[in-house]
PDB file of C-alpha atoms in Angstrom:
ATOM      1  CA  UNK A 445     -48.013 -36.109 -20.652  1.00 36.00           C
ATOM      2  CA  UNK A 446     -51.492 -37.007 -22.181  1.00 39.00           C
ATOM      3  CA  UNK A 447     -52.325 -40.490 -21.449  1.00 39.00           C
ATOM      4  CA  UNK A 448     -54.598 -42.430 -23.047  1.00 41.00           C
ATOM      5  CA  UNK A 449     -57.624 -44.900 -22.327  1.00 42.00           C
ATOM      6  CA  UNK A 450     -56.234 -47.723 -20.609  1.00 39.00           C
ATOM      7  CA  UNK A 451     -56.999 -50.153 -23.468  1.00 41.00           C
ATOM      8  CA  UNK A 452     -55.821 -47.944 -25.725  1.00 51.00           C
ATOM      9  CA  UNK A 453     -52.083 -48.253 -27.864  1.00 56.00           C
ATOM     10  CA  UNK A 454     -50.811 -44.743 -27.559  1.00 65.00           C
ATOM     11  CA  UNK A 455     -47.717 -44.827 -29.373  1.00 75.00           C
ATOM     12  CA  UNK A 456     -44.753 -42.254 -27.976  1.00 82.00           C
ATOM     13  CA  UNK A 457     -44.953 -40.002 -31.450  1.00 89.00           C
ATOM     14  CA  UNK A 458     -48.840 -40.144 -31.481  1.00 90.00           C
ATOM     15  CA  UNK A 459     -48.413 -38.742 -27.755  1.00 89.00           C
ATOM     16  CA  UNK A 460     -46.064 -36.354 -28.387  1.00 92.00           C
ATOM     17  CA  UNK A 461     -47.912 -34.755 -31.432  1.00 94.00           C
ATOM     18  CA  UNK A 462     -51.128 -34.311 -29.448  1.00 92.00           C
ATOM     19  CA  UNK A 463     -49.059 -32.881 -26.333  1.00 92.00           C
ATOM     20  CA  UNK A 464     -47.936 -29.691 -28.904  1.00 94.00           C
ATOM     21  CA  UNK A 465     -50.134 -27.276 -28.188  1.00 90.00           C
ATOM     22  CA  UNK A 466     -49.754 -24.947 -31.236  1.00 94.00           C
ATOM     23  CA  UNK A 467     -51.369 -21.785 -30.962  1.00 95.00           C
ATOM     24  CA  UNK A 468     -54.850 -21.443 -32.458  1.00 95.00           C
ATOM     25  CA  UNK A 469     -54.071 -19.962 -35.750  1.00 96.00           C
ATOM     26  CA  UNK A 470     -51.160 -22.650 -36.407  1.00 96.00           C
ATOM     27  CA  UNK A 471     -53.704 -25.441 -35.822  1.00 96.00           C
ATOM     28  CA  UNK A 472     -56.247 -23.744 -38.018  1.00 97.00           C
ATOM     29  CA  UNK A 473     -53.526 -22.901 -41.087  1.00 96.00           C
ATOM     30  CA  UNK A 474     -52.615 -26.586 -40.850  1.00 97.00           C
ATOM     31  CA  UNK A 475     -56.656 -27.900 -40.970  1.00 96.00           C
ATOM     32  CA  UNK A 476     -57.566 -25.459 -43.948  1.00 97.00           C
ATOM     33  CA  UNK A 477     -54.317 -27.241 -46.164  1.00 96.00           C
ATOM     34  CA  UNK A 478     -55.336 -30.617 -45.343  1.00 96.00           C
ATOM     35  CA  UNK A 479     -59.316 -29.888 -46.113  1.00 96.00           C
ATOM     36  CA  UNK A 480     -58.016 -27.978 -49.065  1.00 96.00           C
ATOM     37  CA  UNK A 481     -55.786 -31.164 -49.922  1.00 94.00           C
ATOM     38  CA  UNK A 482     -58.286 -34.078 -49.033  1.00 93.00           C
ATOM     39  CA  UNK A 483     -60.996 -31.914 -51.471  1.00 94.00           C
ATOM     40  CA  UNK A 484     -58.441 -31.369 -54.477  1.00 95.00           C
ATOM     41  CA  UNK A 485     -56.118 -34.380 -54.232  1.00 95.00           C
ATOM     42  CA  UNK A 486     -59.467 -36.845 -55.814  1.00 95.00           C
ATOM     43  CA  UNK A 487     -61.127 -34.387 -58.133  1.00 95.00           C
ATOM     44  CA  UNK A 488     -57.747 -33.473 -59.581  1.00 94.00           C
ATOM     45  CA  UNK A 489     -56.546 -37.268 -59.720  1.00 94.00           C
ATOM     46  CA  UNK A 490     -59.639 -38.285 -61.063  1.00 94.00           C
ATOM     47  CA  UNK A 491     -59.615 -35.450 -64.287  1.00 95.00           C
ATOM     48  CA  UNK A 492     -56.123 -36.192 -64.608  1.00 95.00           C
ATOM     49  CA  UNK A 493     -56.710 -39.850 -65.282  1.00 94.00           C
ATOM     50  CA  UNK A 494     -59.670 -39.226 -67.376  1.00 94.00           C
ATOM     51  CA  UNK A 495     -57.355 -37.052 -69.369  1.00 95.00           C
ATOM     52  CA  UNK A 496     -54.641 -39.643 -69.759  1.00 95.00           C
ATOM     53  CA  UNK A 497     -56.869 -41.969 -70.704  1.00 94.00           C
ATOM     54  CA  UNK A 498     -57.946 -40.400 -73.614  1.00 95.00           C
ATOM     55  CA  UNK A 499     -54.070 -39.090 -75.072  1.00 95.00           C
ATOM     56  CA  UNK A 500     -53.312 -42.890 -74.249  1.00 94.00           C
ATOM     57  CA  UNK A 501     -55.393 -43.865 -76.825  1.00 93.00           C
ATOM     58  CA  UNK A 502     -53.663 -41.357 -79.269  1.00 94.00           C
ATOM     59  CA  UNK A 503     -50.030 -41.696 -78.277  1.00 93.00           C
ATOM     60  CA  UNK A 504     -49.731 -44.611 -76.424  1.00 93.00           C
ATOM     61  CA  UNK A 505     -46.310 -44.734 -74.213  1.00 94.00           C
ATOM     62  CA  UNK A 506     -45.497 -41.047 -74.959  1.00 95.00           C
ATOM     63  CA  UNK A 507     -48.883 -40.242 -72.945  1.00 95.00           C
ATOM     64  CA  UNK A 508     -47.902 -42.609 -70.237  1.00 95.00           C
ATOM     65  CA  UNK A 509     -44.261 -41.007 -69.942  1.00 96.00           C
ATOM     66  CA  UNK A 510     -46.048 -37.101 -69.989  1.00 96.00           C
ATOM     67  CA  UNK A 511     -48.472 -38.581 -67.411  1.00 96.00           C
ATOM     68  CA  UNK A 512     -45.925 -39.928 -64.947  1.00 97.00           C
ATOM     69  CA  UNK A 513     -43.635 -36.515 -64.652  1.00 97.00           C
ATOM     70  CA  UNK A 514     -46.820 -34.585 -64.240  1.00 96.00           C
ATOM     71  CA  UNK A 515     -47.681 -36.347 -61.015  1.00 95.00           C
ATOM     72  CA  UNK A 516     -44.176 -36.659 -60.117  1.00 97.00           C
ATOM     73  CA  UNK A 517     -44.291 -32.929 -60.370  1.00 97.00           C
ATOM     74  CA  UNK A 518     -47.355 -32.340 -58.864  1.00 95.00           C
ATOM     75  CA  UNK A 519     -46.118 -34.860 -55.727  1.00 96.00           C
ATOM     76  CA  UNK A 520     -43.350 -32.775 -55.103  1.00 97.00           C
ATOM     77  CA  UNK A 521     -45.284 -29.593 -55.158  1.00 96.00           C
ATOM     78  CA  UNK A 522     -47.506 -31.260 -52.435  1.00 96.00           C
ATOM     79  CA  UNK A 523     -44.885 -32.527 -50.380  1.00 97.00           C
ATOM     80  CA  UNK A 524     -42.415 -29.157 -50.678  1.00 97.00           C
ATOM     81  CA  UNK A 525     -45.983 -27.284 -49.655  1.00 96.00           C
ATOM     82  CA  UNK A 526     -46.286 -29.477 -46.621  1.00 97.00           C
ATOM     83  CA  UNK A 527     -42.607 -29.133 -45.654  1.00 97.00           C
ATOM     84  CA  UNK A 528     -42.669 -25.094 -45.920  1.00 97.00           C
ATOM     85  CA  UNK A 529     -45.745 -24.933 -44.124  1.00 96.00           C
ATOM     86  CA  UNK A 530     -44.047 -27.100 -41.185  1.00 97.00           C
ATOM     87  CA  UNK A 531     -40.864 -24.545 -41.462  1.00 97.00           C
ATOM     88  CA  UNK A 532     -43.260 -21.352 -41.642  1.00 96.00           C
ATOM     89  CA  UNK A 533     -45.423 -22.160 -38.748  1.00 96.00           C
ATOM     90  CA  UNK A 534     -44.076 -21.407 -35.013  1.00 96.00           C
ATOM     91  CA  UNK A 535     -44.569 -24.425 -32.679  1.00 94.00           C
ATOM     92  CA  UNK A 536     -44.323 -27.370 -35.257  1.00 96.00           C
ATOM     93  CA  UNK A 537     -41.016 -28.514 -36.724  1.00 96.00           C
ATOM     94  CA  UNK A 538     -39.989 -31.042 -39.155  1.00 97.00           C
ATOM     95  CA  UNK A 539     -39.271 -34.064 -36.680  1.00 96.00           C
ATOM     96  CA  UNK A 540     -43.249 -33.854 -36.020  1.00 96.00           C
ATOM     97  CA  UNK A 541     -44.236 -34.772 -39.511  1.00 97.00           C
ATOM     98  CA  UNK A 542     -41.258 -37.947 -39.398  1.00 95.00           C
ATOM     99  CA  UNK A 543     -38.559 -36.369 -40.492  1.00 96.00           C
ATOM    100  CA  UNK A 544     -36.483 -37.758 -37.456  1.00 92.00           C
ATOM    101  CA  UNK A 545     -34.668 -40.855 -36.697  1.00 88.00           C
ATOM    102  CA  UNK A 546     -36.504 -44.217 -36.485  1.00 85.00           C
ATOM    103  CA  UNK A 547     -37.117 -45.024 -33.148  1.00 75.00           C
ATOM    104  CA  UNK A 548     -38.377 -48.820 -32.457  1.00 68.00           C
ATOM    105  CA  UNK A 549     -38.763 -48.392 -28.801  1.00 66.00           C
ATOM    106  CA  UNK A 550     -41.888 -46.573 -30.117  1.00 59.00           C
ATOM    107  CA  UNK A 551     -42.934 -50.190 -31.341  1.00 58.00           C
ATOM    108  CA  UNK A 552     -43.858 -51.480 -27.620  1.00 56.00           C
ATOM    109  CA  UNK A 553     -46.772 -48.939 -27.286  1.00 53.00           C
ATOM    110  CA  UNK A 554     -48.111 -51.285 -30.415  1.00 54.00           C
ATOM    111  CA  UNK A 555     -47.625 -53.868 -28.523  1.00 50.00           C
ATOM    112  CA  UNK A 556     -44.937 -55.179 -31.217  1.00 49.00           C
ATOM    113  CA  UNK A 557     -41.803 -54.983 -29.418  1.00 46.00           C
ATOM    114  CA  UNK A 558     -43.175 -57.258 -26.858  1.00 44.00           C
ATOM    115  CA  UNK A 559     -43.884 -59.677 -29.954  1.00 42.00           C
ATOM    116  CA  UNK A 560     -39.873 -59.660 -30.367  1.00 42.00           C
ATOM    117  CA  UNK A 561     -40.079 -56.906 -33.506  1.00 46.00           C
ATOM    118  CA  UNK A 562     -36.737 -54.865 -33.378  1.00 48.00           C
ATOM    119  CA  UNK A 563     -34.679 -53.345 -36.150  1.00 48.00           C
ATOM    120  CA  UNK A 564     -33.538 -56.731 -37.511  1.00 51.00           C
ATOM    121  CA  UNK A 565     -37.564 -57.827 -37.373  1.00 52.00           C
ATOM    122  CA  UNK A 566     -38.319 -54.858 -39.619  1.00 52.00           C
ATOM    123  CA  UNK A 567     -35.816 -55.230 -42.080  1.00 52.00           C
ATOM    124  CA  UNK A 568     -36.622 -58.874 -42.265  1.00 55.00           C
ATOM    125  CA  UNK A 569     -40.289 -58.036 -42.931  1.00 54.00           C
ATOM    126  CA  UNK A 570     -38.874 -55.657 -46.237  1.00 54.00           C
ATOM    127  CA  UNK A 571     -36.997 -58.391 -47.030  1.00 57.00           C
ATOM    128  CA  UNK A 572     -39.519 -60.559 -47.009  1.00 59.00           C
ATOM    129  CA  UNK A 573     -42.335 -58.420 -48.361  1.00 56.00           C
ATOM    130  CA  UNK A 574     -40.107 -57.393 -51.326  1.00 56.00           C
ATOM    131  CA  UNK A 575     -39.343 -60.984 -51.939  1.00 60.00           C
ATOM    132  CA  UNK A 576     -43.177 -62.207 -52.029  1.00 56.00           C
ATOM    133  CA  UNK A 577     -43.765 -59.247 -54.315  1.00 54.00           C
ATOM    134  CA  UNK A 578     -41.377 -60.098 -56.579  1.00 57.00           C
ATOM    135  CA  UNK A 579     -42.419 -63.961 -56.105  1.00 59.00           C
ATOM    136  CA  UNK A 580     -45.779 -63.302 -56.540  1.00 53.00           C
ATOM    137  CA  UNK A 581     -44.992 -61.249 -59.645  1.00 53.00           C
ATOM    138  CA  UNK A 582     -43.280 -63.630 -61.553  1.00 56.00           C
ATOM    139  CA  UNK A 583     -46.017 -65.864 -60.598  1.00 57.00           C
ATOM    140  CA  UNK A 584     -48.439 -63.735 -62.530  1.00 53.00           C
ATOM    141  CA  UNK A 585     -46.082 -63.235 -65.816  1.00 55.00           C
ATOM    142  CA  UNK A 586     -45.688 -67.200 -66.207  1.00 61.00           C
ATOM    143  CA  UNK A 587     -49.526 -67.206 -65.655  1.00 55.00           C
ATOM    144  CA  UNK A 588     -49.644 -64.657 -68.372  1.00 52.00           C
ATOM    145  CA  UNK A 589     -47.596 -66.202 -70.880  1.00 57.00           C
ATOM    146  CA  UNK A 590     -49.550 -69.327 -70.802  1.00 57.00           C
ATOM    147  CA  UNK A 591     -52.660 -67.140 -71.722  1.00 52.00           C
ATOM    148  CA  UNK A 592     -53.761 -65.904 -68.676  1.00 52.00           C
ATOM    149  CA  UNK A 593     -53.322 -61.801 -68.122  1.00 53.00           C
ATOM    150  CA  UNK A 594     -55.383 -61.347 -65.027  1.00 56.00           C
ATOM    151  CA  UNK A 595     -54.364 -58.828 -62.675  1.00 57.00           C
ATOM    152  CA  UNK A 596     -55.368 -58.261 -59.110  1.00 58.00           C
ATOM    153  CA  UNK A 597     -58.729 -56.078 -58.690  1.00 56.00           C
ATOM    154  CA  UNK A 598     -57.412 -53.185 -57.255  1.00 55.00           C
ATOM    155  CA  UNK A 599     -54.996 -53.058 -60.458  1.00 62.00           C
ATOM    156  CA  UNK A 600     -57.486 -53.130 -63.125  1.00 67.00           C
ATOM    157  CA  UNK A 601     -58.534 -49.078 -63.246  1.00 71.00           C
ATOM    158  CA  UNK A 602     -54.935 -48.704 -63.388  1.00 79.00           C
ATOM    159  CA  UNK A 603     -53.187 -51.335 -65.465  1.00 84.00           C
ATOM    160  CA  UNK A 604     -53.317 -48.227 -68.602  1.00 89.00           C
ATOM    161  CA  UNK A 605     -51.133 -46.631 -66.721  1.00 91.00           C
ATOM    162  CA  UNK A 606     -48.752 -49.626 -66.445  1.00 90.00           C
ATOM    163  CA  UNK A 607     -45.249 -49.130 -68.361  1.00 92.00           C
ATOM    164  CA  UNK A 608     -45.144 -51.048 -72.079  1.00 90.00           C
ATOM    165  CA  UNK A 609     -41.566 -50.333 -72.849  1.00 91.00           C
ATOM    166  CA  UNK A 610     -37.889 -50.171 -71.309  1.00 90.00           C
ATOM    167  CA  UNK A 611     -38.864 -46.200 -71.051  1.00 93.00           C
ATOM    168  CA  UNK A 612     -41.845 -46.502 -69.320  1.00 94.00           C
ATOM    169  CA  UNK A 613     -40.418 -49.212 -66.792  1.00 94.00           C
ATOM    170  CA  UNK A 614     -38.086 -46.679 -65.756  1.00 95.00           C
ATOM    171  CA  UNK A 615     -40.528 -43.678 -65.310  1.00 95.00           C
ATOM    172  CA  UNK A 616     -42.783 -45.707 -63.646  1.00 95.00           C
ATOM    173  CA  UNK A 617     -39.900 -46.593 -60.978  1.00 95.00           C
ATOM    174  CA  UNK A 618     -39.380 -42.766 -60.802  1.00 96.00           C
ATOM    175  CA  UNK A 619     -43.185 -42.540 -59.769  1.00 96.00           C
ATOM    176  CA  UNK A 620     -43.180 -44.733 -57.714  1.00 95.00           C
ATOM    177  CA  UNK A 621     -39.921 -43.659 -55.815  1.00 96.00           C
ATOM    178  CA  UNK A 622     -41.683 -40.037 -55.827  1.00 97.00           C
ATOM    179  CA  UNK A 623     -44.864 -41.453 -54.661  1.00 96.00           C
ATOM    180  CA  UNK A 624     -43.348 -43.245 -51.697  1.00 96.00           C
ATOM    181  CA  UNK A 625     -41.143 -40.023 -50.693  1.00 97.00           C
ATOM    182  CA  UNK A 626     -44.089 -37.393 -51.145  1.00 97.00           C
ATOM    183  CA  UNK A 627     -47.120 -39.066 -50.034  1.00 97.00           C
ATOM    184  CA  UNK A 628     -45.597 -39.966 -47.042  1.00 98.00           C
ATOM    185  CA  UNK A 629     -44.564 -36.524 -46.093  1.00 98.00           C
ATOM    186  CA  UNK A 630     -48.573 -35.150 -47.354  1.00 97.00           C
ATOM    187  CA  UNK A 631     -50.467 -38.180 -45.558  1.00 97.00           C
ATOM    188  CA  UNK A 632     -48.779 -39.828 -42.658  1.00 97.00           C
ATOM    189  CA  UNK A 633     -46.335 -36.767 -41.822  1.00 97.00           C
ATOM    190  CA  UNK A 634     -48.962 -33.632 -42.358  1.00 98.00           C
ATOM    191  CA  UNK A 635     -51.942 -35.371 -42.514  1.00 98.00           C
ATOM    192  CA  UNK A 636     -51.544 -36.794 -38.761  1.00 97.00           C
ATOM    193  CA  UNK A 637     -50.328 -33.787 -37.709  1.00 97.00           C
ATOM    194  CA  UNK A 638     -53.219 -31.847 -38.405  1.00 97.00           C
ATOM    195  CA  UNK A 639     -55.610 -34.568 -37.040  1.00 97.00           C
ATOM    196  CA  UNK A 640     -53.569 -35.226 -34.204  1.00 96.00           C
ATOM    197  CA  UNK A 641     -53.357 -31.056 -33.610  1.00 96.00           C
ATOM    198  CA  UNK A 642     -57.158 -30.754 -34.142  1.00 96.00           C
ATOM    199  CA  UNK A 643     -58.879 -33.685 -32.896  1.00 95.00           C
ATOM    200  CA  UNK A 644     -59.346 -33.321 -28.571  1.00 93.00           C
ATOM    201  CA  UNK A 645     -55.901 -35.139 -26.779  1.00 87.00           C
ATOM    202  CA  UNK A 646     -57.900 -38.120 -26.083  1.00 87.00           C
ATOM    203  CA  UNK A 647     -58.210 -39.552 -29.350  1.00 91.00           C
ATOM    204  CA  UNK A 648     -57.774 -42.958 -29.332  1.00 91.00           C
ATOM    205  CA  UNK A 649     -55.150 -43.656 -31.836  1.00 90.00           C
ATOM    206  CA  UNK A 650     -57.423 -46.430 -33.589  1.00 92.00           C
ATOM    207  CA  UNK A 651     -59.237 -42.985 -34.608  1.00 94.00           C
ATOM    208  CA  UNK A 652     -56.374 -41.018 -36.251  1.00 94.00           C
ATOM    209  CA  UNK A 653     -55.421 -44.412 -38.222  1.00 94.00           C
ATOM    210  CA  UNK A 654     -58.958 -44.971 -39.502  1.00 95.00           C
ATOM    211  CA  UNK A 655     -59.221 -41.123 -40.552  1.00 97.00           C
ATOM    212  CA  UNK A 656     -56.016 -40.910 -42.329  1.00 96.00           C
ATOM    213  CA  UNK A 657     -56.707 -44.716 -43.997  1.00 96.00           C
ATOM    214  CA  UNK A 658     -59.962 -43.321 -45.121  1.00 97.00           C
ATOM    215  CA  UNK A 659     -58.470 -39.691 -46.281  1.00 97.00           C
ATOM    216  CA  UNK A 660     -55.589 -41.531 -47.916  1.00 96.00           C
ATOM    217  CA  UNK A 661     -57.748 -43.957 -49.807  1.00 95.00           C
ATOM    218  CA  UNK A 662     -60.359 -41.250 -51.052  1.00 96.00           C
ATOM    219  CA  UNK A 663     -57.141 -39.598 -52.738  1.00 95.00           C
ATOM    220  CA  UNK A 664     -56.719 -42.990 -55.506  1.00 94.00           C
ATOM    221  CA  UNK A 665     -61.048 -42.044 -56.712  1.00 94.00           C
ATOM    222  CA  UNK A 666     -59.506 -42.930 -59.620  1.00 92.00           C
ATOM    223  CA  UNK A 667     -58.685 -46.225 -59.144  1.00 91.00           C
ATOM    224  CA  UNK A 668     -62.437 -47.040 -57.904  1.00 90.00           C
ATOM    225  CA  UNK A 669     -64.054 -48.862 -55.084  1.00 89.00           C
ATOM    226  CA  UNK A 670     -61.417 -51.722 -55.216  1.00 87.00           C
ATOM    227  CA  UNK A 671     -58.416 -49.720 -55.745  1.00 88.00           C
ATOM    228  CA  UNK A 672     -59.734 -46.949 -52.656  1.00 93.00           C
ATOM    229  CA  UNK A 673     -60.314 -50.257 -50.384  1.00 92.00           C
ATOM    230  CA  UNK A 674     -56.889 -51.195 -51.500  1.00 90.00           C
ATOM    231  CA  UNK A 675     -54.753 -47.965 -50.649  1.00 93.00           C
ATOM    232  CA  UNK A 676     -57.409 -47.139 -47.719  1.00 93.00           C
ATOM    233  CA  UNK A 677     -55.837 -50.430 -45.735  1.00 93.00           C
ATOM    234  CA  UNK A 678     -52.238 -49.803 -46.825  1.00 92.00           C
ATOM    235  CA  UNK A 679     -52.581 -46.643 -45.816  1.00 94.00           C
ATOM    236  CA  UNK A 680     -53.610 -47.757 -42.404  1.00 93.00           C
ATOM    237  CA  UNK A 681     -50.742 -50.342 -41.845  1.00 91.00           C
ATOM    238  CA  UNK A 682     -47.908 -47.236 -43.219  1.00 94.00           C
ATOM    239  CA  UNK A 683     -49.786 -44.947 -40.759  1.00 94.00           C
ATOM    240  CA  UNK A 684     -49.217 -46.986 -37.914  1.00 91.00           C
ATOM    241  CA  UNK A 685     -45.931 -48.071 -38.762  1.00 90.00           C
ATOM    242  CA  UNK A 686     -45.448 -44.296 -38.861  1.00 94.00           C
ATOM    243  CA  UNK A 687     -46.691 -43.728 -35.431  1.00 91.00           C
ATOM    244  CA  UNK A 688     -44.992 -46.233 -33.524  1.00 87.00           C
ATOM    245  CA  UNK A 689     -41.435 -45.792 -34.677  1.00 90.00           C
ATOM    246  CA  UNK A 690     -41.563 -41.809 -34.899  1.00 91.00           C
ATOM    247  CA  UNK A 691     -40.408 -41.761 -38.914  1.00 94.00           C
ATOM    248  CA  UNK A 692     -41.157 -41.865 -42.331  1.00 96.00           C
ATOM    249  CA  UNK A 693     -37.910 -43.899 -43.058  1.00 94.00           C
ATOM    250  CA  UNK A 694     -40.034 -47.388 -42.859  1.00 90.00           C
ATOM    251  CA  UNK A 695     -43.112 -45.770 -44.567  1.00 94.00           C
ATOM    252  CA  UNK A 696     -41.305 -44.325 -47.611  1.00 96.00           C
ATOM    253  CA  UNK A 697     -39.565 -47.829 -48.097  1.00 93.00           C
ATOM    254  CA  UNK A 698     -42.477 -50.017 -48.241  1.00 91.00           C
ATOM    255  CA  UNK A 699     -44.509 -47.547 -49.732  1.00 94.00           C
ATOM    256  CA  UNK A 700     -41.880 -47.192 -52.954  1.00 94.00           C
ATOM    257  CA  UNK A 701     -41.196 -51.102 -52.808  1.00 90.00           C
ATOM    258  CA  UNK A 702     -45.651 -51.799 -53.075  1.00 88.00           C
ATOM    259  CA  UNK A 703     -45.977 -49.089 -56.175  1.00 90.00           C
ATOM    260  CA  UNK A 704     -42.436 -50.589 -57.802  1.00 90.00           C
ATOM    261  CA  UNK A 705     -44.122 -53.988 -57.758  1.00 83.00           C
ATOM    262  CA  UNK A 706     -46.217 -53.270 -60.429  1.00 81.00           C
ATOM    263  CA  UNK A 707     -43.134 -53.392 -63.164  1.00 83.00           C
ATOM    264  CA  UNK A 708     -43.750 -57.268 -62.451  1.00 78.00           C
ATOM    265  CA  UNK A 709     -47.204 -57.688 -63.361  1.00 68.00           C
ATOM    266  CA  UNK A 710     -48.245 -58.799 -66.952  1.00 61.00           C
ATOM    267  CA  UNK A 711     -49.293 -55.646 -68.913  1.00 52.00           C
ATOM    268  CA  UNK A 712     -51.644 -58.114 -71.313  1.00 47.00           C
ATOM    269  CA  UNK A 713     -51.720 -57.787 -75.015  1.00 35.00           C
ATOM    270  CA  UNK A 714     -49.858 -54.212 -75.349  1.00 39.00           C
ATOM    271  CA  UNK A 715     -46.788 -55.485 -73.312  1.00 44.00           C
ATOM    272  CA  UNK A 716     -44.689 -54.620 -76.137  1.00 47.00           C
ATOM    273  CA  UNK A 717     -45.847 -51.572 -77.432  1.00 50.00           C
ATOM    274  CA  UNK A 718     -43.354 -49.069 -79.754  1.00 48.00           C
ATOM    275  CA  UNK A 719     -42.001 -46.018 -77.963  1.00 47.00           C
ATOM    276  CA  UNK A 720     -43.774 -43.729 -80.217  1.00 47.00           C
ATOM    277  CA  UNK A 721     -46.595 -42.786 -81.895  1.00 46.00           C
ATOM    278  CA  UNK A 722     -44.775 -42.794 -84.843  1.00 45.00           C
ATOM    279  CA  UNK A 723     -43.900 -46.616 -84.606  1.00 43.00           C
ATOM    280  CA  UNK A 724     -47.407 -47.166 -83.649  1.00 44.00           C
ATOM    281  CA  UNK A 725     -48.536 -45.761 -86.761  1.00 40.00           C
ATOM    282  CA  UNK A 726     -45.683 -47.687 -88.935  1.00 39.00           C
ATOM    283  CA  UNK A 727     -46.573 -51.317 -87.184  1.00 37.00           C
ATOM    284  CA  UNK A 728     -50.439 -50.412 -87.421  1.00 36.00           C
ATOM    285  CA  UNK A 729     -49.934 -49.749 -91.553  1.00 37.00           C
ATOM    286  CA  UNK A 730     -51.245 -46.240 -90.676  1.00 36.00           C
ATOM    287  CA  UNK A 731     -49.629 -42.623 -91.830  1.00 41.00           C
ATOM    288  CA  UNK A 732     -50.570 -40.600 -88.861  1.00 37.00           C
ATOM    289  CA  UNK A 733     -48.989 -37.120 -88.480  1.00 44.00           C
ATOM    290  CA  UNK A 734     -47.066 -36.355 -85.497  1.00 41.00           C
ATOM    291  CA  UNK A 735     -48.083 -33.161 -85.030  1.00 40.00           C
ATOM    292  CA  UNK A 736     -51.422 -34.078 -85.060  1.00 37.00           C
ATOM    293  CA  UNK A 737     -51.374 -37.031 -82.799  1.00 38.00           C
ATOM    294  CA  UNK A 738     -49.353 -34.554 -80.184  1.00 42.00           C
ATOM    295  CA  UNK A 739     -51.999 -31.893 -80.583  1.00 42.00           C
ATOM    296  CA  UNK A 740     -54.766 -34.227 -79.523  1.00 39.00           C
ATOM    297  CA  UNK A 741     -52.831 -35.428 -76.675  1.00 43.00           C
ATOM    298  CA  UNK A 742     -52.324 -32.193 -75.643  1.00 48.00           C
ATOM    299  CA  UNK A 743     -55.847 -30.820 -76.016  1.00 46.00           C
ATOM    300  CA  UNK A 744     -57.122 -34.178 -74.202  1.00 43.00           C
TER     301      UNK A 744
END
């Protein structure tokens, strides 16, 4: 087995993806997807969001609903391309991009199992992470209803896409669930395959965590510097959670329970906003047609 540098954490599924050996033309089919993916993933978010931005203006909530089952869509494409690839590709198997049981004795090449972090450690820290979000949340709506709508930095470039109605809400915790599932599978599972594939056996794993942080966080251009900074160090903390217990399981649940947080936040002035354009036009004193209003959405 390929050892490390002896001050180096080489956790067991870090080691065991760089001990694969994949022939030549498997390692180069799984680099061109990821450099095809880590080119389109930001030019296509950022277009997309430009897009929405401009039918939000026209249509409001009906926008932000089209919006959220187009990237839902186009997350599951991603993801069922990475998983096919895996299947299609002789020498790599699903288990290598996480989908395999969680294994904590992976933990103690982290050094965390030596820190007394088990199974009931980890599901504490959920706990415990959910119930700060939430805490923290609420914390923000009383500051909002006393006048105060402030969100944190690396929410501003998104707070349009933020949910104003009992609809949105509930396709934004579909996004969110889809966005913890799928981007898991593209950038912990097939992401650190490739890099772990292509980079020389010796690479520390400090390395592959930095590259994927920085790969993952250049996929939210959209959100700007603050929001890439943002997703760049989450991204690092899910990727070595990843690595040291061998799954996604862990990943994919903090991953949904950070994006689902956002349903918490104030949404400022346009909390409340009708579910339709034509409500918008009826409580603005406006006759708008439909058709219209849909066509520019569409064209935007």
């Amino acid at each position: 087995m390929t050892v490390g540098s002896p001050g180096d954490l080489m956790p067991s599924h870090l080691s065991h993806l760089q001990n694969l050996s994949p022939a030549p033309l498997v390692v180069a089919a799984l680099v061109a997807v990821v450099v095809a993916l880590v080119i389109h993933e930001p030019v296509s978010g950022k277009r997309s969001f430009a897009a929405f931005l401009r039918a939000e203006k026209v249509d409001g909530e009906p926008a932000r609903l089209r919006f959220y089952r187009s990237w839902i869509l186009q997350g599951c494409a991603t993801a069922a391309l990475a998983i096919g690839l895996v299947l299609a590709l002789p020498g790599v198997s699903l288990a290598d991009i996480g989908f395999r049981a969680t294994d904590l004795n992976g933990l103690d090449r982290l050094g965390l199992s030596e820190a007394g972090i088990g199974a009931s450690e980890i599901a504490g820290m959920i706990t415990g992470a959910a119930v700060a979000a939430i805490a923290l949340s609420l914390l923000a709506r009383r500051r909002a209803k006393s006048g105060n709508t402030s969100i944190p930095a690396q929410m501003v470039a998104v707070q349009p896409m933020l949910p104003r109605t009992g609809r949105g809400r509930w396709g934004w915790a579909a996004l969110s669930l889809s966005a913890g599932v799928t981007e898991e599978i593209t950038y912990r599972g097939l992401l650190v395959l490739a890099l772990a594939v292509a980079l020389p056996a010796r690479t520390p794993t400090a390395v592959i965590v930095v590259v994927a942080a920085v790969l993952f966080g250049a996929a939210h251009w959209y959100q700007g510097r603050a929001g890439m900074l943002a997703t760049g160090v989450a991204g690092a903390a899910l990727t070595m959670l990843y690595l040291g217990t061998g799954s996604l399981l862990v990943p994919i649940i903090l991953h949904t329970l950070m994006d689902l947080r956002a349903l918490l936040l104030p949404a400022g002035a346009r909390a409340q906003e009708p579910e339709t354009a034509a409500e918008r036009a009826a409580a603005s004193g406006m006759i708008v047609p439909a058709q219209t209003a849909r066509e520019t959405a569409q064209g935007a």
